[in-house]
Short mmCIF file of C-alpha atoms and ligand atoms in Angstrom, two decimals:
data_model
loop_
_atom_site.label_atom_id
_atom_site.label_comp_id
_atom_site.label_asym_id
_atom_site.label_seq_id
_atom_site.Cartn_x
_atom_site.Cartn_y
_atom_site.Cartn_z
CA MET A 1 -0.27 -0.35 -0.29
CA LYS A 2 1.03 3.19 -0.76
CA THR A 3 0.21 6.72 1.92
CA SER A 4 -1.52 8.48 -1.61
CA ASP A 5 -4.15 5.85 -1.08
CA PHE A 6 -3.90 5.64 2.20
CA PRO A 7 -4.03 8.42 3.94
CA VAL A 8 -2.06 9.37 7.48
CA PHE A 9 -3.55 11.10 10.06
CA THR A 10 -1.32 12.07 12.44
CA VAL A 11 -1.85 14.79 14.71
CA LYS A 12 0.83 16.53 16.97
CA SER A 13 -0.19 18.00 19.86
CA ASP A 14 -1.98 16.07 22.38
CA PRO A 15 -5.00 15.89 22.88
CA SER A 16 -6.63 17.38 25.51
CA GLU A 17 -9.48 14.31 26.71
CA ALA A 18 -6.63 11.60 27.17
CA GLU A 19 -5.68 10.21 30.37
CA VAL A 20 -4.46 7.12 29.13
CA MET A 21 -0.88 6.67 27.29
CA SER A 22 -2.77 4.00 24.73
CA HIS A 23 -6.28 6.32 24.06
CA LYS A 24 -3.19 9.45 23.45
CA LEU A 25 -1.46 7.48 21.16
CA MET A 26 -4.04 5.92 19.46
CA ILE A 27 -5.64 9.08 18.60
CA LYS A 28 -2.11 10.80 17.99
CA SER A 29 -1.34 7.99 15.40
CA GLY A 30 -3.95 8.67 13.52
CA MET A 31 -6.27 4.42 14.60
CA ILE A 32 -8.53 6.23 15.38
CA ARG A 33 -11.54 9.15 15.90
CA LYS A 34 -14.14 10.43 18.69
CA LEU A 35 -18.14 10.45 17.17
CA SER A 36 -19.37 10.97 20.86
CA SER A 37 -18.74 10.07 23.85
CA GLY A 38 -17.70 6.36 23.92
CA GLN A 39 -18.26 5.84 20.74
CA TYR A 40 -14.80 5.56 18.02
CA THR A 41 -14.74 6.06 14.23
CA TRP A 42 -12.12 3.56 13.10
CA LEU A 43 -9.54 4.74 10.93
CA PRO A 44 -7.51 2.30 7.99
CA LEU A 45 -4.58 2.69 10.56
CA GLY A 46 -6.90 0.85 12.84
CA LEU A 47 -8.36 -0.75 11.44
CA LYS A 48 -5.39 -2.95 10.02
CA VAL A 49 -4.60 -3.35 13.69
CA ILE A 50 -8.03 -5.14 14.12
CA ASP A 51 -7.55 -6.79 11.63
CA LYS A 52 -4.23 -8.63 12.79
CA ILE A 53 -6.32 -9.69 15.89
CA GLN A 54 -9.36 -10.95 14.73
CA LYS A 55 -7.01 -13.45 12.01
CA ILE A 56 -4.97 -14.84 15.39
CA VAL A 57 -8.20 -15.32 16.43
CA ARG A 58 -10.21 -17.32 13.88
CA VAL A 59 -7.18 -19.75 13.12
CA GLU A 60 -6.80 -20.71 16.86
CA LEU A 61 -11.32 -20.76 16.91
CA ASN A 62 -11.02 -22.44 14.11
CA LYS A 63 -8.34 -25.45 15.57
CA ILE A 64 -10.54 -25.86 18.31
CA GLY A 65 -13.75 -27.03 16.01
CA CYS A 66 -15.75 -23.56 16.83
CA ARG A 67 -17.62 -21.61 13.24
CA GLU A 68 -18.12 -18.14 12.59
CA ILE A 69 -21.77 -17.12 12.19
CA LEU A 70 -23.06 -13.01 12.66
CA MET A 71 -26.38 -12.22 14.53
CA PRO A 72 -28.41 -9.18 14.79
CA LEU A 73 -27.50 -6.13 16.72
CA VAL A 74 -30.53 -5.16 17.33
CA GLN A 75 -32.57 -7.10 19.55
CA PRO A 76 -35.87 -8.30 20.02
CA ASN A 77 -37.30 -7.52 23.72
CA ASP A 78 -39.70 -11.32 24.05
CA LEU A 79 -36.33 -13.32 24.40
CA TRP A 80 -34.60 -10.54 27.14
CA LYS A 81 -37.76 -10.97 29.01
CA GLU A 82 -38.03 -15.09 28.20
CA SER A 83 -34.60 -15.35 30.26
CA GLY A 84 -35.69 -12.95 32.67
CA ARG A 85 -32.68 -10.32 31.54
CA TRP A 86 -35.50 -7.60 30.63
CA GLU A 87 -35.43 -6.96 34.48
CA GLU A 88 -32.25 -7.74 35.33
CA TYR A 89 -30.01 -5.97 33.40
CA GLY A 90 -29.48 -2.39 34.42
CA PRO A 91 -29.80 0.85 32.25
CA GLU A 92 -26.63 -0.23 30.69
CA LEU A 93 -28.94 -2.24 27.97
CA LEU A 94 -29.83 0.38 25.97
CA ARG A 95 -33.68 -0.28 25.21
CA PHE A 96 -36.18 1.47 22.03
CA LYS A 97 -39.02 1.38 20.03
CA ASP A 98 -39.94 0.30 16.95
CA ARG A 99 -42.29 1.93 14.73
CA HIS A 100 -44.89 -0.29 15.40
CA GLU A 101 -44.29 -0.18 19.77
CA ARG A 102 -41.94 -3.62 20.13
CA GLU A 103 -39.32 -3.14 21.68
CA PHE A 104 -36.11 -4.31 21.76
CA CYS A 105 -31.97 -3.49 22.59
CA PHE A 106 -29.10 -2.96 21.26
CA GLY A 107 -26.83 -6.30 21.96
CA PRO A 108 -25.06 -5.68 24.44
CA THR A 109 -23.91 -9.83 25.11
CA PHE A 110 -25.81 -12.75 22.53
CA GLU A 111 -26.89 -15.46 25.16
CA GLU A 112 -30.43 -15.12 24.36
CA VAL A 113 -30.08 -15.01 20.12
CA ILE A 114 -28.17 -17.63 20.06
CA THR A 115 -30.18 -19.38 22.76
CA ASP A 116 -33.03 -19.28 20.23
CA LEU A 117 -31.02 -19.51 17.32
CA LEU A 118 -30.34 -23.09 18.85
CA ARG A 119 -33.38 -23.94 19.52
CA GLN A 120 -34.90 -23.67 16.49
CA ASP A 121 -32.23 -26.04 14.66
CA LEU A 122 -31.55 -28.52 17.47
CA SER A 123 -33.43 -31.71 18.53
CA SER A 124 -30.64 -34.98 19.49
CA TYR A 125 -28.28 -35.79 21.65
CA LYS A 126 -26.01 -36.42 18.15
CA GLN A 127 -26.31 -33.03 17.07
CA LEU A 128 -23.95 -32.00 19.66
CA PRO A 129 -21.44 -30.81 20.96
CA ILE A 130 -21.95 -26.72 18.87
CA ASN A 131 -19.73 -24.13 18.87
CA LEU A 132 -20.35 -21.18 16.99
CA PHE A 133 -18.31 -17.24 17.33
CA GLN A 134 -19.55 -14.18 16.08
CA ILE A 135 -16.90 -10.71 15.35
CA SER A 136 -19.65 -7.97 16.07
CA THR A 137 -20.01 -4.86 17.62
CA LYS A 138 -21.30 -5.34 20.89
CA PHE A 139 -23.50 -1.78 22.75
CA ARG A 140 -23.35 -1.50 26.20
CA ASP A 141 -24.92 2.41 27.77
CA GLU A 142 -21.80 2.48 30.26
CA ILE A 143 -21.78 4.75 32.96
CA ARG A 144 -18.51 5.98 32.64
CA PRO A 145 -17.59 5.34 28.90
CA ARG A 146 -12.87 6.65 29.77
CA PHE A 147 -9.62 5.62 27.89
CA GLY A 148 -11.27 5.46 24.47
CA VAL A 149 -11.71 2.49 23.11
CA MET A 150 -10.47 1.23 26.29
CA ARG A 151 -13.90 1.39 27.81
CA SER A 152 -16.00 1.81 25.33
CA ARG A 153 -20.00 1.78 25.10
CA GLU A 154 -19.86 0.35 21.13
CA PHE A 155 -16.75 -2.18 20.98
CA ILE A 156 -15.68 -5.18 19.09
CA MET A 157 -15.77 -8.90 20.38
CA LYS A 158 -15.85 -11.84 19.85
CA ASP A 159 -17.93 -14.26 21.71
CA ALA A 160 -18.38 -17.85 21.59
CA TYR A 161 -20.91 -19.94 22.76
CA SER A 162 -20.55 -24.15 23.31
CA PHE A 163 -23.31 -26.52 23.74
CA HIS A 164 -23.00 -30.21 25.40
CA ALA A 165 -24.93 -33.18 26.36
CA SER A 166 -23.39 -33.68 30.04
CA SER A 167 -20.98 -31.34 31.93
CA GLU A 168 -17.99 -33.58 30.82
CA CYS A 169 -18.56 -32.23 27.67
CA LEU A 170 -18.96 -29.00 28.70
CA ASP A 171 -15.34 -28.95 30.84
CA GLU A 172 -14.01 -30.55 27.72
CA SER A 173 -14.95 -27.92 25.99
CA TYR A 174 -14.28 -25.29 28.48
CA ALA A 175 -10.13 -26.51 28.84
CA LYS A 176 -9.99 -26.52 24.54
CA TYR A 177 -11.02 -22.88 24.30
CA MET A 178 -8.80 -21.42 28.25
CA GLY A 179 -5.55 -23.73 25.53
CA ALA A 180 -7.84 -21.86 22.45
CA TYR A 181 -7.17 -18.63 24.21
CA LYS A 182 -3.68 -19.22 25.34
CA ASN A 183 -2.71 -19.28 22.27
CA ILE A 184 -4.24 -16.14 21.48
CA PHE A 185 -2.37 -14.52 23.69
CA ASN A 186 0.37 -15.66 23.30
CA ALA A 187 0.16 -15.68 19.55
CA LEU A 188 -0.84 -11.95 20.54
CA MET A 189 2.82 -11.54 21.90
CA LEU A 190 1.03 -9.82 25.39
CA ASN A 191 2.16 -10.41 28.43
CA PHE A 192 -1.04 -11.18 30.18
CA THR A 193 -2.49 -14.13 33.14
CA MET A 194 -4.96 -16.17 33.84
CA VAL A 195 -7.54 -15.44 37.48
CA ASP A 196 -10.13 -17.02 38.76
CA ALA A 197 -13.16 -14.64 37.93
CA ASP A 198 -16.63 -13.90 39.39
CA SER A 199 -19.74 -14.84 36.69
CA GLY A 200 -21.27 -11.62 36.93
CA ASN A 201 -23.90 -10.42 35.68
CA ILE A 202 -23.88 -13.22 33.09
CA GLY A 203 -24.23 -15.77 35.26
CA GLY A 204 -23.39 -20.00 35.44
CA ASN A 205 -20.81 -20.90 37.92
CA GLU A 206 -17.20 -21.63 37.09
CA SER A 207 -15.49 -18.37 35.02
CA HIS A 208 -11.92 -17.07 33.92
CA GLU A 209 -10.81 -13.76 32.87
CA PHE A 210 -7.94 -13.21 31.02
CA HIS A 211 -6.00 -9.70 31.79
CA VAL A 212 -2.87 -8.15 29.93
CA ILE A 213 -0.77 -7.00 33.02
CA ALA A 214 -1.24 -2.65 33.00
CA ASP A 215 -0.50 -0.07 35.51
CA THR A 216 -3.84 1.92 34.42
CA GLY A 217 -5.51 -1.86 34.37
CA GLU A 218 -9.07 -0.49 36.13
CA ASP A 219 -9.15 -4.34 38.07
CA TYR A 220 -6.94 -5.46 40.68
CA LEU A 221 -5.09 -9.35 40.91
CA LEU A 222 -3.55 -10.28 43.00
CA LEU A 223 -0.94 -13.29 42.02
CA ASP A 224 1.13 -16.52 43.40
CA ASN A 225 4.29 -16.80 41.68
CA SER A 226 2.94 -19.45 38.73
CA LEU A 227 1.05 -15.90 37.43
CA ASN A 228 -1.95 -17.56 38.64
CA GLY A 229 -4.59 -15.77 40.70
CA MET A 230 -7.56 -13.98 41.85
CA ASN A 231 -9.70 -10.98 40.93
CA ILE A 232 -10.05 -8.70 43.06
CA GLU A 233 -12.71 -5.83 41.23
CA ILE A 234 -12.79 -3.07 43.81
CA ALA A 235 -13.45 0.57 42.78
CA LYS A 236 -9.56 1.92 43.80
CA GLU A 237 -9.63 3.82 46.79
CA ARG A 238 -6.20 3.93 47.39
CA TYR A 239 -7.15 2.69 51.62
CA GLN A 240 -8.26 -0.80 49.10
CA GLU A 241 -5.30 -0.84 47.36
CA GLU A 242 -2.84 -0.51 50.77
CA ASP A 243 -5.77 -3.87 52.21
CA LEU A 244 -4.59 -4.95 49.43
CA GLU A 245 -1.29 -4.76 49.33
CA LYS A 246 -0.96 -5.98 52.53
CA ILE A 247 -3.22 -9.10 52.40
CA ALA A 248 -0.92 -10.09 49.25
CA SER A 249 2.12 -9.64 51.74
CA LYS A 250 1.07 -11.79 54.30
CA THR A 251 0.08 -14.12 52.02
CA GLY A 252 3.79 -14.04 49.90
CA MET A 253 0.79 -12.66 46.05
CA THR A 254 1.65 -10.12 44.15
CA LEU A 255 -0.50 -7.07 43.93
CA LYS A 256 -0.76 -6.13 40.24
CA ARG A 257 -3.43 -4.13 37.85
CA GLY A 258 -3.90 -5.65 35.05
CA ILE A 259 -6.89 -5.00 32.06
CA GLU A 260 -9.45 -7.99 32.04
CA VAL A 261 -8.96 -8.84 27.27
CA GLY A 262 -11.00 -12.00 28.31
CA HIS A 263 -13.54 -13.46 30.08
CA ILE A 264 -15.02 -17.77 29.65
CA PHE A 265 -18.17 -19.23 31.50
CA LYS A 266 -19.49 -22.67 32.09
CA LEU A 267 -22.86 -21.18 32.04
CA GLY A 268 -24.35 -23.80 32.31
CA THR A 269 -28.71 -24.13 32.09
CA LYS A 270 -28.94 -21.26 32.81
CA TYR A 271 -30.45 -19.88 29.67
CA SER A 272 -31.78 -23.39 28.43
CA LYS A 273 -33.50 -23.84 31.04
CA PRO A 274 -35.32 -20.52 30.85
CA MET A 275 -36.18 -20.36 26.69
CA ARG A 276 -36.58 -23.89 26.50
CA LEU A 277 -33.51 -25.17 24.52
CA LYS A 278 -33.42 -29.01 24.95
CA TYR A 279 -32.44 -32.27 23.38
CA THR A 280 -33.18 -35.67 23.79
CA ASP A 281 -31.21 -38.34 24.07
CA GLU A 282 -30.31 -41.80 24.14
CA ASN A 283 -33.89 -42.70 25.35
CA SER A 284 -35.44 -40.40 24.17
CA LYS A 285 -35.48 -38.76 27.15
CA MET A 286 -35.26 -34.23 26.72
CA ASN A 287 -32.43 -32.41 28.79
CA ASP A 288 -31.43 -28.89 28.89
CA VAL A 289 -28.60 -28.42 26.98
CA LEU A 290 -25.62 -27.41 28.71
CA MET A 291 -24.15 -24.30 27.23
CA GLY A 292 -20.85 -21.92 28.01
CA CYS A 293 -19.96 -18.79 26.46
CA TYR A 294 -16.83 -16.61 25.45
CA GLY A 295 -15.77 -13.27 25.07
CA ILE A 296 -12.48 -11.05 23.53
CA GLY A 297 -12.46 -7.85 23.44
CA ILE A 298 -11.51 -7.66 20.34
CA SER A 299 -10.91 -3.01 20.41
CA ARG A 300 -9.86 -3.53 23.65
CA VAL A 301 -6.78 -5.25 23.03
CA VAL A 302 -5.92 -3.01 20.75
CA ALA A 303 -5.46 -1.09 23.70
CA ALA A 304 -4.17 -2.93 26.41
CA ALA A 305 -1.85 -4.04 23.93
CA ILE A 306 0.19 -0.17 23.22
CA GLU A 307 -0.10 0.41 27.35
CA GLN A 308 1.97 -2.58 26.66
CA ASN A 309 4.57 -1.22 24.22
CA TYR A 310 5.58 2.24 23.88
CA ASP A 311 8.12 5.06 24.87
CA GLY A 312 8.66 8.54 24.41
CA LYS A 313 8.15 8.20 20.50
CA GLY A 314 4.85 6.59 20.03
CA ILE A 315 3.46 2.48 19.74
CA ILE A 316 5.92 0.07 19.15
CA TRP A 317 3.75 -2.65 17.90
CA PRO A 318 4.65 -6.23 18.54
CA LYS A 319 4.85 -7.49 15.59
CA SER A 320 2.04 -9.97 15.96
CA MET A 321 -0.21 -7.26 15.06
CA SER A 322 1.54 -4.52 13.74
CA PRO A 323 -0.72 -2.81 11.35
CA PHE A 324 2.55 -3.13 8.93
CA GLN A 325 5.69 -5.56 9.33
CA VAL A 326 7.70 -2.27 6.94
CA ALA A 327 7.57 1.55 5.83
CA LEU A 328 9.55 2.00 2.61
CA ILE A 329 10.20 5.94 3.39
CA GLU A 330 11.59 7.66 0.04
CA ILE A 331 13.49 10.81 0.19
CA ASP A 332 14.18 13.15 -2.71
CA SER A 333 12.21 11.63 -5.33
CA LYS A 334 11.43 14.80 -7.13
CA LYS A 335 14.69 15.87 -7.58
CA ASN A 336 16.07 12.52 -8.55
CA ASN A 337 13.35 9.81 -11.23
CA ASP A 338 16.15 7.42 -10.60
CA ILE A 339 15.50 7.27 -6.49
CA LYS A 340 11.79 6.59 -7.83
CA ASN A 341 13.00 3.27 -10.07
CA TYR A 342 14.73 2.52 -7.09
CA ALA A 343 11.71 2.63 -4.55
CA ASN A 344 9.60 1.26 -6.86
CA ASN A 345 11.69 -1.92 -7.41
CA ILE A 346 12.04 -2.01 -3.46
CA TYR A 347 8.11 -2.38 -3.34
CA GLU A 348 7.63 -4.89 -5.82
CA ASP A 349 10.47 -6.81 -3.80
CA LEU A 350 8.04 -6.54 -0.23
CA ILE A 351 5.46 -7.58 -2.24
CA ASN A 352 6.36 -10.24 -3.60
CA ASN A 353 7.75 -12.10 -0.80
CA GLY A 354 5.11 -11.67 1.31
CA VAL A 355 5.82 -8.28 3.46
CA ASP A 356 3.40 -6.16 4.36
CA VAL A 357 4.42 -2.80 3.98
CA ILE A 358 3.57 1.12 3.17
CA TYR A 359 5.47 2.91 0.91
CA ASP A 360 5.46 6.55 2.11
CA ASP A 361 5.44 8.58 -1.29
CA ARG A 362 4.82 11.88 0.34
CA ASP A 363 6.14 14.65 -0.48
CA LEU A 364 7.74 14.80 2.77
CA LYS A 365 10.88 15.67 4.91
CA LEU A 366 13.00 12.01 6.44
CA GLY A 367 12.67 13.04 10.07
CA ASN A 368 9.21 14.25 9.34
CA LYS A 369 8.82 10.59 7.94
CA LEU A 370 9.77 9.20 10.79
CA THR A 371 8.31 10.90 12.97
CA ASP A 372 5.54 10.02 12.31
CA TRP A 373 5.97 5.61 11.44
CA GLU A 374 7.77 6.16 14.80
CA LEU A 375 4.84 6.90 16.63
CA ILE A 376 2.56 4.84 14.60
CA GLY A 377 5.08 2.20 15.90
CA ILE A 378 6.33 0.09 12.80
CA PRO A 379 8.89 -2.30 13.48
CA ASN A 380 11.20 -1.94 9.99
CA MET A 381 11.22 1.60 8.29
CA LEU A 382 13.42 1.27 5.13
CA ILE A 383 14.92 4.76 3.83
CA VAL A 384 15.37 5.24 0.24
CA GLY A 385 17.02 8.06 -1.41
CA LYS A 386 19.84 9.27 -3.88
CA LYS A 387 22.72 6.92 -1.47
CA GLU A 388 20.94 3.98 -1.29
CA SER A 389 19.73 4.64 -5.07
CA ASP A 390 23.17 4.77 -6.13
CA ASP A 391 25.49 1.98 -4.22
CA LYS A 392 21.89 -0.13 -4.27
CA THR A 393 21.46 -0.40 0.09
CA LEU A 394 18.54 0.33 1.94
CA THR A 395 18.94 2.53 5.34
CA LEU A 396 17.17 0.98 8.19
CA LYS A 397 15.95 2.04 11.17
CA LYS A 398 14.26 -0.40 13.78
CA ARG A 399 12.34 1.17 15.91
CA GLU A 400 12.77 -0.39 18.69
CA GLU A 401 16.99 0.87 18.19
CA ASP A 402 18.49 4.43 17.53
CA GLU A 403 21.12 3.70 15.09
CA LYS A 404 19.96 2.98 12.19
CA HIS A 405 22.25 0.70 10.09
CA THR A 406 22.93 0.08 6.83
CA VAL A 407 21.87 -3.58 4.37
CA THR A 408 20.96 -5.15 1.15
CA SER A 409 18.26 -6.41 -0.33
CA GLU A 410 18.75 -10.26 0.99
CA PHE A 411 17.31 -7.63 4.07
CA ILE A 412 13.72 -8.97 2.65
CA LYS A 413 13.88 -11.94 2.58
CA ASP A 414 15.07 -11.92 5.86
CA LEU A 415 12.14 -10.03 7.07
CA SER A 416 9.08 -12.24 4.54
CA LEU A 417 10.68 -15.62 6.61
CA LYS A 418 9.38 -14.41 9.65
CA VAL A 419 5.87 -12.97 7.57
N1 ADP Q 501 -16.81 -1.20 27.51
C1 ADP Q 501 -16.52 -2.15 26.80
N2 ADP Q 501 -14.97 -1.14 26.26
C2 ADP Q 501 -14.33 -2.09 25.81
N3 ADP Q 501 -14.56 -3.26 25.54
C3 ADP Q 501 -15.68 -4.39 26.39
C4 ADP Q 501 -16.53 -3.27 27.29
N4 ADP Q 501 -16.88 -4.15 27.91
C5 ADP Q 501 -16.42 -5.25 27.90
N5 ADP Q 501 -15.68 -5.29 27.24
C6 ADP Q 501 -15.00 -6.57 26.52
O1 ADP Q 501 -15.49 -7.83 26.02
C7 ADP Q 501 -14.86 -9.52 26.89
C8 ADP Q 501 -16.21 -9.43 27.39
O2 ADP Q 501 -17.66 -9.08 28.44
P1 ADP Q 501 -18.16 -9.12 29.42
O3 ADP Q 501 -16.95 -10.28 30.53
O4 ADP Q 501 -19.07 -10.04 29.31
O5 ADP Q 501 -17.75 -7.97 30.23
P2 ADP Q 501 -17.61 -7.60 32.13
O6 ADP Q 501 -16.69 -7.78 32.38
O7 ADP Q 501 -17.36 -5.61 31.17
O8 ADP Q 501 -18.74 -7.93 32.51
C9 ADP Q 501 -14.46 -8.92 28.15
O9 ADP Q 501 -13.00 -9.55 28.58
C10 ADP Q 501 -13.55 -7.22 27.88
O10 ADP Q 501 -12.22 -7.44 27.09
MG1 MG Q 502 -16.12 -10.93 32.36
#
């Protein structure tokens, strides 16, 4: 891709509304723009990161036999009445009426819709287990949307649901999702931990959360040496933090803060029972289906990754999620057609080697271009100017290093092996 058809929307000044680094850097680098409270537009750059995360999520879920579907965002309230959550769910559920005075809500989560889906098609134990997921926009009318996409009202979530004839089968699937989640967060190259958690509003009987460790996290985690731990969600009042520190020092655990990026639940029959999702067993007896549900906050993962990876110049993407692997920066090409041709050849070479490259063909000084790509956080910057074009070399500037190096086009082949 070239910057001439991939607009770069970097900004120099610090956005006044941003309290945490990830929010600040997402705005400055041109990943997101605010529409209104808790609502953000994803610009091309931000969406490229989302896309990389989604690919990894899809690969790992497909590996455990989970298939993708897509459910409607707007949900009729009769399903929510059946499950009992129309009354239970608080003001986070945004409710409204259509022109026929029928009541609806924007989907904050999809247990009701998917339970209704399955009861239309499920009859026998022979069809079970079934594993389905979607990646879609969710809406929660959060009381305090903050930190940009970290806690927003509209956000992208991957939600998976599993259906079983026995608790052994549910346990087995739950363990598979746990493994898939570990693979996902490892592949994303995040520093994360899994903790026992409270099932909260969604209900059920066992649940675990996945947290990215970061000082700006909203949750407190008490971790033992193996990084297994419990999650204590409390208000961030100073004295409570001190109490937790006391508990930590008494028990030999470590107190950390985390950003919840994933949450898995064994739901059991919480939805199948009231909504009558049943199957017939070998003896033609009707039973309630057992369910599990598994969420990942895709858009929150972007912010969490930045909280773990930045410096004074900007974002430092782990290569798993970097919007591009290489920024190819041409300089002085207006004055010299050879430079343009050489840069174009390098660009073709990168593409032919399967390297995800952005070719910066803007008419700007090297310093300005470097500043942009360092802010955006691209791991490799390849500079092509007069010297490089004459010598048929490339100047490499790695995001994490200060010095530049001269490399040959062999470097491109090395990169392609790492894709
Ligand atoms: N307001 C939000 N903004 C961004 N991501 C969210 C938001 N609420 C939830 N998520 C993400 O979706 C995942 C699944 O949601 P869930 O566990 O049901 O939410 P919660 O823990 O807020 O009750 C969470 O682990 C989190 O990563
Ligand atoms: Mg949760």
